Short mmCIF file of C-alpha atoms in Angstrom, two decimals:
data_model
loop_
_atom_site.label_atom_id
_atom_site.label_comp_id
_atom_site.label_asym_id
_atom_site.label_seq_id
_atom_site.Cartn_x
_atom_site.Cartn_y
_atom_site.Cartn_z
CA UNK A 330 -5.08 -16.59 -25.25
CA UNK A 331 -3.68 -13.43 -27.03
CA UNK A 332 -1.82 -12.58 -23.57
CA UNK A 333 -0.55 -16.39 -23.40
CA UNK A 334 0.67 -16.01 -27.02
CA UNK A 335 2.22 -12.51 -26.10
CA UNK A 336 4.11 -13.93 -23.15
CA UNK A 337 5.40 -16.88 -25.08
CA UNK A 338 6.43 -14.85 -27.98
CA UNK A 339 8.40 -12.28 -25.53
CA UNK A 340 9.97 -15.49 -23.77
CA UNK A 341 11.16 -17.01 -26.84
CA UNK A 342 12.76 -13.71 -27.79
CA UNK A 343 14.40 -13.14 -24.64
CA UNK A 344 15.99 -16.61 -24.67
CA UNK A 345 17.31 -16.17 -28.27
CA UNK A 346 18.96 -12.87 -27.08
CA UNK A 347 20.22 -14.20 -24.03
CA UNK A 348 21.91 -17.29 -25.40
CA UNK A 349 23.29 -14.90 -28.44
CA UNK A 350 24.48 -12.49 -25.83
CA UNK A 351 26.20 -15.22 -23.61
CA UNK A 352 27.10 -17.93 -25.82
CA UNK A 353 25.70 -20.18 -23.35
CA UNK A 354 23.62 -23.51 -24.24
CA UNK A 355 20.13 -23.60 -24.52
CA UNK A 356 19.36 -25.47 -21.55
CA UNK A 357 21.62 -23.01 -19.33
CA UNK A 358 20.13 -20.12 -20.91
CA UNK A 359 16.64 -21.15 -20.08
CA UNK A 360 17.87 -21.82 -16.25
CA UNK A 361 19.02 -18.24 -15.87
CA UNK A 362 16.05 -16.72 -17.66
CA UNK A 363 13.21 -18.58 -16.14
CA UNK A 364 14.19 -20.97 -13.32
CA UNK A 365 16.90 -19.23 -11.53
CA UNK A 366 15.44 -17.20 -8.68
CA UNK A 367 18.12 -16.44 -6.34
CA UNK A 368 18.70 -18.53 -2.74
CA UNK A 369 15.26 -17.56 -1.46
CA UNK A 370 14.71 -20.48 0.49
CA UNK A 371 17.74 -19.96 2.46
CA UNK A 372 17.14 -16.36 2.68
CA UNK A 373 13.86 -17.14 4.49
CA UNK A 374 15.37 -19.61 6.77
CA UNK A 375 18.02 -17.07 7.77
CA UNK A 376 15.77 -14.10 8.28
CA UNK A 377 12.45 -15.75 9.39
CA UNK A 378 13.94 -18.92 10.62
CA UNK A 379 10.89 -20.61 8.93
CA UNK A 380 10.27 -22.16 5.54
CA UNK A 381 7.71 -20.78 3.14
CA UNK A 382 4.23 -22.12 3.61
CA UNK A 383 2.69 -20.49 0.43
CA UNK A 384 4.10 -21.03 -3.11
CA UNK A 385 4.31 -17.20 -3.65
CA UNK A 386 5.97 -16.24 -0.47
CA UNK A 387 9.71 -16.80 -1.50
CA UNK A 388 9.77 -13.63 -3.71
CA UNK A 389 9.16 -11.50 -0.61
CA UNK A 390 11.51 -13.06 1.75
CA UNK A 391 13.41 -9.64 2.52
CA UNK A 392 11.72 -6.30 3.16
CA UNK A 393 13.91 -4.77 0.40
CA UNK A 394 12.28 -6.01 -2.83
CA UNK A 395 9.77 -8.75 -4.31
CA UNK A 396 12.79 -10.63 -5.71
CA UNK A 397 12.95 -10.80 -9.42
CA UNK A 398 13.32 -13.97 -11.37
CA UNK A 399 12.18 -17.42 -11.69
CA UNK A 400 8.85 -19.02 -13.05
CA UNK A 401 6.92 -17.18 -10.41
CA UNK A 402 8.01 -13.89 -11.99
CA UNK A 403 7.34 -14.96 -15.33
CA UNK A 404 3.64 -15.86 -14.07
CA UNK A 405 2.92 -12.62 -12.17
CA UNK A 406 4.99 -10.00 -13.90
CA UNK A 407 5.82 -10.92 -17.83
CA UNK A 408 5.22 -7.12 -18.36
CA UNK A 409 8.57 -6.25 -16.50
CA UNK A 410 10.44 -9.39 -16.61
CA UNK A 411 10.46 -9.64 -20.56
CA UNK A 412 11.36 -5.95 -21.44
CA UNK A 413 14.03 -6.43 -18.60
CA UNK A 414 15.76 -9.26 -20.43
CA UNK A 415 15.06 -8.11 -23.76
CA UNK A 416 16.08 -4.61 -23.46
CA UNK A 417 19.21 -5.46 -21.49
CA UNK A 418 20.32 -7.89 -24.28
CA UNK A 419 19.72 -5.24 -26.97
CA UNK A 420 21.59 -2.45 -25.21
CA UNK A 421 24.48 -4.88 -24.45
CA UNK A 422 24.68 -5.60 -28.19
CA UNK A 423 24.67 -2.00 -28.88
CA UNK A 424 27.59 -1.56 -26.58
CA UNK A 425 29.67 -4.15 -28.01
CA UNK A 426 28.82 -2.77 -31.68
CA UNK A 427 29.28 0.83 -30.46
CA UNK A 428 25.79 1.25 -31.73
CA UNK A 429 24.46 4.33 -29.88
CA UNK A 430 21.42 4.64 -32.06
CA UNK A 431 20.08 1.14 -31.11
CA UNK A 432 20.98 1.77 -27.48
CA UNK A 433 18.79 5.14 -27.38
CA UNK A 434 16.01 3.57 -29.54
CA UNK A 435 15.86 0.56 -26.93
CA UNK A 436 15.84 3.06 -24.22
CA UNK A 437 13.13 5.27 -25.68
CA UNK A 438 10.82 2.32 -26.54
CA UNK A 439 11.04 0.77 -23.19
CA UNK A 440 9.37 3.79 -21.53
CA UNK A 441 6.38 2.48 -23.44
CA UNK A 442 6.68 -0.90 -22.02
CA UNK A 443 8.05 -0.65 -18.48
CA UNK A 444 9.25 2.76 -17.11
CA UNK A 445 10.78 0.84 -14.15
CA UNK A 446 12.95 -1.04 -16.52
CA UNK A 447 13.99 2.37 -18.23
CA UNK A 448 15.23 3.63 -14.93
CA UNK A 449 17.33 0.44 -14.73
CA UNK A 450 18.67 0.57 -18.29
CA UNK A 451 19.27 4.48 -18.38
CA UNK A 452 22.54 4.49 -16.54
CA UNK A 453 24.39 2.06 -18.88
CA UNK A 454 23.02 3.91 -21.95
CA UNK A 455 24.31 7.24 -20.41
CA UNK A 456 27.70 5.22 -19.73
CA UNK A 457 27.93 4.49 -23.66
CA UNK A 458 26.97 7.85 -24.66
CA UNK A 459 29.86 9.27 -22.48
CA UNK A 460 32.30 6.77 -23.74
CA UNK A 461 31.63 7.85 -27.31
CA UNK A 462 32.09 11.28 -26.45
CA UNK A 463 28.65 12.57 -26.63
CA UNK A 464 28.27 14.03 -23.16
CA UNK A 465 25.07 16.32 -23.70
CA UNK A 466 23.24 12.86 -24.66
CA UNK A 467 24.79 11.02 -21.68
CA UNK A 468 23.42 13.79 -19.38
CA UNK A 469 19.96 13.88 -20.89
CA UNK A 470 19.72 9.97 -20.50
CA UNK A 471 21.13 10.14 -16.92
CA UNK A 472 18.27 12.69 -15.96
CA UNK A 473 15.67 10.17 -17.07
CA UNK A 474 15.82 8.24 -13.62
CA UNK A 475 15.92 11.94 -11.69
CA UNK A 476 12.71 12.82 -13.70
CA UNK A 477 10.93 9.88 -12.94
CA UNK A 478 11.76 10.10 -9.13
CA UNK A 479 10.73 13.66 -8.72
CA UNK A 480 7.48 13.28 -10.65
CA UNK A 481 5.70 13.79 -7.22
CA UNK A 482 5.13 9.95 -6.69
CA UNK A 483 3.27 10.92 -3.49
CA UNK A 484 0.32 8.69 -4.03
CA UNK A 485 2.40 5.59 -3.12
CA UNK A 486 4.90 4.85 -0.47
CA UNK A 487 8.24 6.36 -1.69
CA UNK A 488 11.37 7.37 -0.04
CA UNK A 489 14.70 5.96 1.71
CA UNK A 490 14.13 2.48 3.09
CA UNK A 491 14.81 3.43 6.61
CA UNK A 492 11.46 5.47 6.60
CA UNK A 493 9.32 2.19 6.42
CA UNK A 494 11.41 -0.37 8.07
CA UNK A 495 13.68 -0.70 11.47
CA UNK A 496 16.94 -0.30 9.80
CA UNK A 497 18.97 -1.62 12.60
CA UNK A 498 16.78 -4.68 12.91
CA UNK A 499 16.93 -5.18 9.21
CA UNK A 500 20.19 -4.45 7.90
CA UNK A 501 21.36 -7.95 8.35
CA UNK A 502 18.69 -9.03 5.74
CA UNK A 503 20.10 -6.48 3.38
CA UNK A 504 23.28 -8.12 3.55
CA UNK A 505 21.79 -11.44 3.14
CA UNK A 506 19.89 -9.93 -0.01
CA UNK A 507 22.97 -8.78 -1.76
CA UNK A 508 24.77 -12.32 -1.31
CA UNK A 509 21.75 -14.92 -1.71
CA UNK A 510 20.28 -13.12 -4.70
CA UNK A 511 23.26 -12.52 -7.03
CA UNK A 512 26.28 -11.95 -4.84
CA UNK A 513 27.43 -15.57 -4.44
CA UNK A 514 26.91 -16.42 -7.88
CA UNK A 515 28.94 -13.61 -9.24
CA UNK A 516 31.80 -14.00 -6.71
CA UNK A 517 32.25 -17.79 -7.74
CA UNK A 518 32.45 -16.50 -11.46
CA UNK A 519 34.95 -13.79 -11.15
CA UNK A 520 36.67 -12.25 -12.85
CA UNK A 521 34.16 -11.11 -15.40
CA UNK A 522 36.84 -9.24 -17.59
CA UNK A 523 35.83 -8.94 -21.22
CA UNK A 524 32.54 -10.52 -20.91
CA UNK A 525 30.61 -7.08 -20.35
CA UNK A 526 31.82 -3.72 -21.62
CA UNK A 527 34.40 -1.83 -19.39
CA UNK A 528 33.07 -1.18 -15.81
CA UNK A 529 29.72 -2.51 -16.69
CA UNK A 530 30.09 -5.19 -13.94
CA UNK A 531 30.90 -2.54 -11.09
CA UNK A 532 27.92 -0.42 -12.34
CA UNK A 533 25.67 -3.42 -12.19
CA UNK A 534 26.85 -4.31 -8.67
CA UNK A 535 26.61 -0.73 -7.61
CA UNK A 536 23.02 -0.27 -8.89
CA UNK A 537 21.79 -3.74 -7.28
CA UNK A 538 23.30 -2.54 -3.96
CA UNK A 539 21.57 1.01 -4.07
CA UNK A 540 18.26 0.17 -5.65
CA UNK A 541 16.89 -1.74 -2.50
CA UNK A 542 17.59 1.19 -0.22
CA UNK A 543 14.88 3.33 -1.93
CA UNK A 544 11.30 2.32 -1.84
CA UNK A 545 8.72 3.23 -4.44
CA UNK A 546 5.37 1.12 -4.39
CA UNK A 547 3.74 -1.05 -1.83
CA UNK A 548 5.89 -4.08 -3.13
CA UNK A 549 9.24 -2.08 -3.72
CA UNK A 550 8.40 -2.05 -7.26
CA UNK A 551 11.03 0.29 -8.43
CA UNK A 552 13.82 -1.87 -6.99
CA UNK A 553 12.25 -4.96 -8.14
CA UNK A 554 11.78 -4.05 -11.72
CA UNK A 555 14.82 -1.59 -12.29
CA UNK A 556 17.16 -4.17 -10.86
CA UNK A 557 16.23 -6.65 -13.87
CA UNK A 558 18.60 -4.94 -16.23
CA UNK A 559 21.61 -5.20 -14.04
CA UNK A 560 20.73 -8.65 -12.87
CA UNK A 561 20.44 -9.49 -16.66
CA UNK A 562 23.86 -8.18 -17.37
CA UNK A 563 25.57 -10.23 -14.38
CA UNK A 564 23.79 -13.28 -15.36
CA UNK A 565 24.70 -12.95 -18.85
CA UNK A 566 28.51 -12.85 -17.97
CA UNK A 567 27.99 -15.52 -15.38
CA UNK A 568 26.65 -17.78 -18.01
CA UNK A 569 29.16 -16.98 -20.52
CA UNK A 570 31.79 -17.89 -17.95
CA UNK A 571 29.94 -21.33 -17.59
CA UNK A 572 30.21 -21.66 -21.42
CA UNK A 573 34.19 -21.44 -21.14
CA UNK A 574 34.38 -17.78 -22.11
CA UNK A 575 36.98 -15.66 -20.32
CA UNK A 576 39.60 -17.16 -17.75
CA UNK A 577 39.29 -20.99 -17.50
CA UNK A 578 37.42 -21.79 -14.59
CA UNK A 579 38.88 -24.94 -12.33
CA UNK A 580 36.70 -27.91 -11.97
CA UNK A 581 35.90 -27.14 -8.37
CA UNK A 582 34.42 -23.67 -9.19
CA UNK A 583 32.41 -24.88 -12.01
CA UNK A 584 30.91 -27.53 -10.02
CA UNK A 585 30.36 -25.01 -7.19
CA UNK A 586 28.57 -22.65 -9.74
CA UNK A 587 26.48 -25.44 -10.93
CA UNK A 588 25.56 -26.61 -7.59
CA UNK A 589 24.41 -22.91 -6.52
CA UNK A 590 22.45 -22.71 -9.88
CA UNK A 591 20.52 -25.83 -8.81
CA UNK A 592 19.89 -24.60 -5.16
CA UNK A 593 18.84 -21.39 -6.66
CA UNK A 594 16.15 -23.10 -8.78
CA UNK A 595 14.51 -24.69 -5.84
CA UNK A 596 11.74 -22.02 -5.43
CA UNK A 597 10.89 -22.17 -9.19
CA UNK A 598 10.66 -25.98 -9.08
CA UNK A 599 8.49 -25.88 -5.96
CA UNK A 600 6.24 -23.41 -7.50
CA UNK A 601 6.02 -25.33 -10.48
CA UNK A 602 5.15 -28.56 -8.48
CA UNK A 603 2.56 -26.84 -6.50
CA UNK A 604 1.08 -25.16 -9.52
CA UNK A 605 0.82 -28.62 -11.35
CA UNK A 606 -0.89 -30.23 -8.40
CA UNK A 607 -3.49 -27.65 -8.25
CA UNK A 608 -4.02 -27.65 -12.07
CA UNK A 609 -7.44 -28.71 -13.05
CA UNK A 610 -8.89 -28.78 -16.65
CA UNK A 611 -12.33 -27.69 -15.40
CA UNK A 612 -13.19 -23.97 -15.29
CA UNK A 613 -11.53 -22.36 -12.26
CA UNK A 614 -13.35 -21.65 -9.03
CA UNK A 615 -15.14 -18.60 -10.35
CA UNK A 616 -15.76 -17.06 -6.91
CA UNK A 617 -11.99 -16.76 -6.48
CA UNK A 618 -11.14 -15.29 -9.72
CA UNK A 619 -14.05 -13.22 -10.60
CA UNK A 620 -13.11 -10.04 -12.58
CA UNK A 621 -9.60 -10.52 -11.29
CA UNK A 622 -7.96 -9.21 -14.44
CA UNK A 623 -9.56 -5.71 -13.60
CA UNK A 624 -7.30 -5.78 -10.41
CA UNK A 625 -4.87 -4.44 -12.62
CA UNK A 626 -6.85 -1.29 -12.94
CA UNK A 627 -6.58 -0.53 -9.31
CA UNK A 628 -3.88 2.24 -8.56
CA UNK A 629 -1.52 0.05 -6.26
CA UNK A 630 -1.00 -2.16 -9.21
CA UNK A 631 -0.08 0.55 -11.75
CA UNK A 632 2.81 2.05 -9.51
CA UNK A 633 4.97 2.98 -12.57
CA UNK A 634 2.19 5.44 -13.60
CA UNK A 635 1.45 6.95 -10.42
CA UNK A 636 2.40 10.65 -9.60
CA UNK A 637 1.68 13.98 -10.90
CA UNK A 638 0.06 13.47 -14.24
CA UNK A 639 1.45 17.09 -15.22
CA UNK A 640 5.24 16.11 -14.45
CA UNK A 641 7.39 16.22 -17.43
CA UNK A 642 8.09 12.36 -17.18
CA UNK A 643 4.36 11.35 -17.39
CA UNK A 644 3.50 14.12 -19.86
CA UNK A 645 6.14 13.59 -22.35
CA UNK A 646 8.08 10.46 -21.80
CA UNK A 647 5.82 7.61 -20.33
CA UNK A 648 2.21 8.54 -20.35
CA UNK A 649 -0.16 5.72 -20.09
CA UNK A 650 -1.91 4.54 -23.07
CA UNK A 651 -5.20 4.74 -21.40
CA UNK A 652 -6.70 5.38 -18.04
CA UNK A 653 -7.50 1.85 -16.50
CA UNK A 654 -10.75 1.59 -14.59
CA UNK A 655 -12.71 -1.42 -13.38
CA UNK A 656 -15.47 -2.61 -15.81
CA UNK A 657 -18.94 -2.07 -14.32
CA UNK A 658 -21.03 -5.11 -13.10
CA UNK A 659 -23.05 -6.91 -15.53
CA UNK A 660 -24.06 -10.32 -15.14
CA UNK A 661 -26.77 -12.30 -16.72
CA UNK A 662 -27.48 -15.37 -14.66
CA UNK A 663 -29.53 -16.99 -17.22
CA UNK A 664 -27.00 -16.58 -19.80
CA UNK A 665 -25.75 -19.86 -21.35
CA UNK A 666 -22.32 -18.44 -21.74
CA UNK A 667 -19.91 -19.27 -19.34
CA UNK A 668 -18.05 -15.98 -17.81
CA UNK A 669 -15.71 -15.75 -14.90
CA UNK A 670 -18.36 -13.33 -13.36
CA UNK A 671 -21.03 -15.94 -13.00
CA UNK A 672 -20.48 -17.64 -9.87
CA UNK A 673 -23.35 -19.51 -8.14
CA UNK A 674 -24.27 -22.08 -5.55
CA UNK A 675 -27.53 -23.83 -4.98
CA UNK A 676 -28.65 -23.10 -8.50
CA UNK A 677 -29.49 -25.54 -11.46
CA UNK A 678 -28.33 -25.39 -14.93
CA UNK A 679 -29.89 -22.72 -17.23
CA UNK A 680 -32.85 -24.59 -19.14
CA UNK A 681 -35.44 -23.85 -21.78
CA UNK A 682 -39.22 -24.26 -20.77
CA UNK A 683 -41.95 -23.56 -23.38
CA UNK A 684 -39.41 -21.45 -25.42
CA UNK A 685 -38.12 -19.31 -22.39
CA UNK A 686 -34.83 -19.63 -20.68
CA UNK A 687 -35.19 -20.26 -16.99
CA UNK A 688 -33.27 -21.49 -14.05
CA UNK A 689 -34.11 -23.33 -10.89
CA UNK A 690 -32.92 -22.22 -7.37
CA UNK A 691 -32.76 -25.03 -4.93
CA UNK A 692 -33.90 -24.91 -1.29
CA UNK A 693 -33.02 -24.15 1.49
CA UNK A 694 -30.55 -21.56 -0.05
CA UNK A 695 -29.35 -20.46 -3.34
CA UNK A 696 -26.32 -18.27 -3.37
CA UNK A 697 -24.86 -15.61 -5.75
CA UNK A 698 -20.98 -15.15 -4.86
CA UNK A 699 -19.01 -12.00 -5.46
CA UNK A 700 -15.56 -10.50 -4.99
CA UNK A 701 -15.41 -7.09 -5.84
CA UNK A 702 -12.15 -5.18 -6.27
CA UNK A 703 -14.15 -1.86 -5.12
CA UNK A 704 -17.48 -1.09 -3.54
CA UNK A 705 -19.99 -1.27 -6.47
CA UNK A 706 -23.66 0.32 -6.54
CA UNK A 707 -25.56 -2.41 -8.31
CA UNK A 708 -29.33 -3.29 -9.40
CA UNK A 709 -30.52 -6.97 -9.41
CA UNK A 710 -33.58 -7.37 -11.41
CA UNK A 711 -35.45 -10.79 -10.93
CA UNK A 712 -38.57 -12.59 -11.61
CA UNK A 713 -39.39 -16.04 -10.17
CA UNK A 714 -42.16 -18.49 -9.42
CA UNK A 715 -42.79 -21.28 -7.25
CA UNK A 716 -45.18 -24.20 -7.57
CA UNK A 717 -45.27 -24.17 -3.78
CA UNK A 718 -48.05 -21.71 -3.12
CA UNK A 719 -46.95 -21.21 0.55
CA UNK A 720 -43.55 -20.40 -0.33
CA UNK A 721 -41.64 -17.29 1.09
CA UNK A 722 -38.54 -16.08 -0.17
CA UNK A 723 -36.06 -13.98 1.80
CA UNK A 724 -33.18 -12.05 0.08
CA UNK A 725 -30.17 -11.67 2.30
CA UNK A 726 -26.70 -9.66 1.54
CA UNK A 727 -24.14 -10.81 3.71
CA UNK A 728 -26.59 -11.62 6.37
CA UNK A 729 -28.66 -8.53 6.01
CA UNK A 730 -32.12 -8.91 4.94
CA UNK A 731 -32.95 -6.84 1.69
CA UNK A 732 -36.47 -8.12 1.03
CA UNK A 733 -39.21 -10.69 1.75
CA UNK A 734 -41.18 -12.15 -1.20
CA UNK A 735 -44.10 -14.37 -2.00
CA UNK A 736 -44.08 -17.43 -4.22
CA UNK A 737 -44.41 -15.29 -7.63
CA UNK A 738 -42.81 -11.85 -7.78
CA UNK A 739 -41.01 -9.55 -10.37
CA UNK A 740 -38.85 -6.80 -8.84
CA UNK A 741 -35.81 -5.05 -8.65
CA UNK A 742 -33.35 -4.43 -5.78
CA UNK A 743 -30.90 -1.73 -5.25
CA UNK A 744 -27.95 -2.38 -2.84
CA UNK A 745 -24.11 -1.71 -2.61
CA UNK A 746 -21.66 -4.70 -3.14
CA UNK A 747 -18.77 -4.01 -0.63
CA UNK A 748 -15.15 -4.46 -1.76
CA UNK A 749 -13.83 -7.98 -1.27
CA UNK A 750 -16.20 -11.12 -1.07
CA UNK A 751 -19.95 -11.21 -0.53
CA UNK A 752 -22.92 -13.40 -0.60
CA UNK A 753 -26.34 -12.70 -2.09
CA UNK A 754 -28.60 -15.57 -0.65
CA UNK A 755 -32.30 -16.36 -1.68
CA UNK A 756 -33.36 -18.52 1.41
CA UNK A 757 -36.72 -20.23 0.97
CA UNK A 758 -39.09 -21.95 3.15
CA UNK A 759 -40.26 -24.85 0.85
CA UNK A 760 -38.94 -27.08 -1.78
CA UNK A 761 -39.46 -30.14 -3.77
CA UNK A 762 -39.51 -32.82 -0.92
CA UNK A 763 -40.06 -30.31 1.92
CA UNK A 764 -42.78 -30.46 3.27
CA UNK A 765 -44.13 -32.20 0.16
CA UNK A 766 -43.02 -33.12 -3.37
CA UNK A 767 -44.55 -31.36 -6.44
CA UNK A 768 -42.26 -33.52 -8.79
CA UNK A 769 -41.70 -36.79 -7.10
CA UNK A 770 -39.48 -37.82 -10.00
CA UNK A 771 -36.98 -35.34 -9.54
CA UNK A 772 -34.61 -35.75 -6.76
CA UNK A 773 -33.52 -31.97 -6.82
CA UNK A 774 -34.71 -29.70 -4.12
CA UNK A 775 -36.44 -27.38 -6.39
CA UNK A 776 -37.70 -24.26 -4.88
CA UNK A 777 -38.30 -21.13 -7.10
CA UNK A 778 -38.22 -20.90 -10.86
CA UNK A 779 -36.15 -17.73 -12.27
CA UNK A 780 -37.28 -16.29 -15.54
CA UNK A 781 -35.06 -13.26 -15.04
CA UNK A 782 -31.88 -12.63 -12.89
CA UNK A 783 -29.72 -10.04 -14.07
CA UNK A 784 -27.01 -8.01 -12.06
CA UNK A 785 -25.87 -4.72 -13.25
CA UNK A 786 -24.22 -1.34 -12.14
CA UNK A 787 -26.57 1.08 -11.11
CA UNK A 788 -26.60 4.25 -12.80
CA UNK A 789 -25.68 7.13 -10.85
CA UNK A 790 -28.29 10.19 -10.70
#
């Protein structure tokens, strides 16, 4: 809930700042902030000759970046999308009012939010400092992206893009990227004179052309997120043109711009439709989202902080607030508290019997489902009994037998859960109705009754 409220507050602030910076109406501002995602569908058809089968595939239609923008971006990367819009609008206001302290403060604070956005912001702050005749500050700010890039980011794929792709085969996709993501929109809105500070349009276009040529991160994280700032400036200018600022637009060009904006919104609208179609008010399928928030603790999802921790950039400019590590496994399957970690199949509800908390497992199989971000050493403490004296219980992990138990037992199993999906199965030989019924009025295939079932990370010696 806190994360949702934070995102909504940031989105509202970004919308307010965009509208103030562009002079556009609220609907037009909202479209550019949250709906427009570039002509991704057309890019996919040109490059892959096939439409996208999955709702999240549009962002990665090219090999050069995970295209920023749109509702899918707000869903997956609000921690970069929101600072991109907010910081860009603040720095633009600082340039228009010649308030260099505001620009410098925005840049400094952005380092604590999204260093990638800071890299995209730095050239514009440096240009403003240069124009206000403070060359030493301009030079210092211009060094910021350099410090970031030389911080020995050798733990992730980093370097010029031709080291990672077949450039002769992919250069057409690069041209398509420049045109479809922002180029056609800007060309239709030209000239942008007076809508942005002098030469900011050229600087924005140059950065957007250069950033995709340098890869940093598994998903081209640097290009994707540093590009948010120049994209924001160009979109503010285009929205201002639609609002009637600058040289008058002919009706045909205004109609063409509006049509292009509609086409660039199809990816977001398709994503919204697919998401609503899959929406359910009931709790999600836990086996698919178990401990999902902890995925953010894995290195590949924290690209902006990877590198030499002793490098100047990470020590003094943008050190992470804390080291992120996945939480240890700790699941009580007899707890009445619903958690995303509690994923089962073939189990009954938690019940109270003679003052004790118990839970039935059904025959022929009762399953605990896991999806671990990394391999985990765990201990399973369990105690169960069965009203069927001939009962035999086999415990299997991903098909491998861990133990064979009689009708009543209290024991502990130590094993390793591999990364990815796993199944721990309690396989029973008898249950209510097979071969006989011990509770004829109960139609459930009751097999064994757990009085304890607790999984926890195993302490290392």
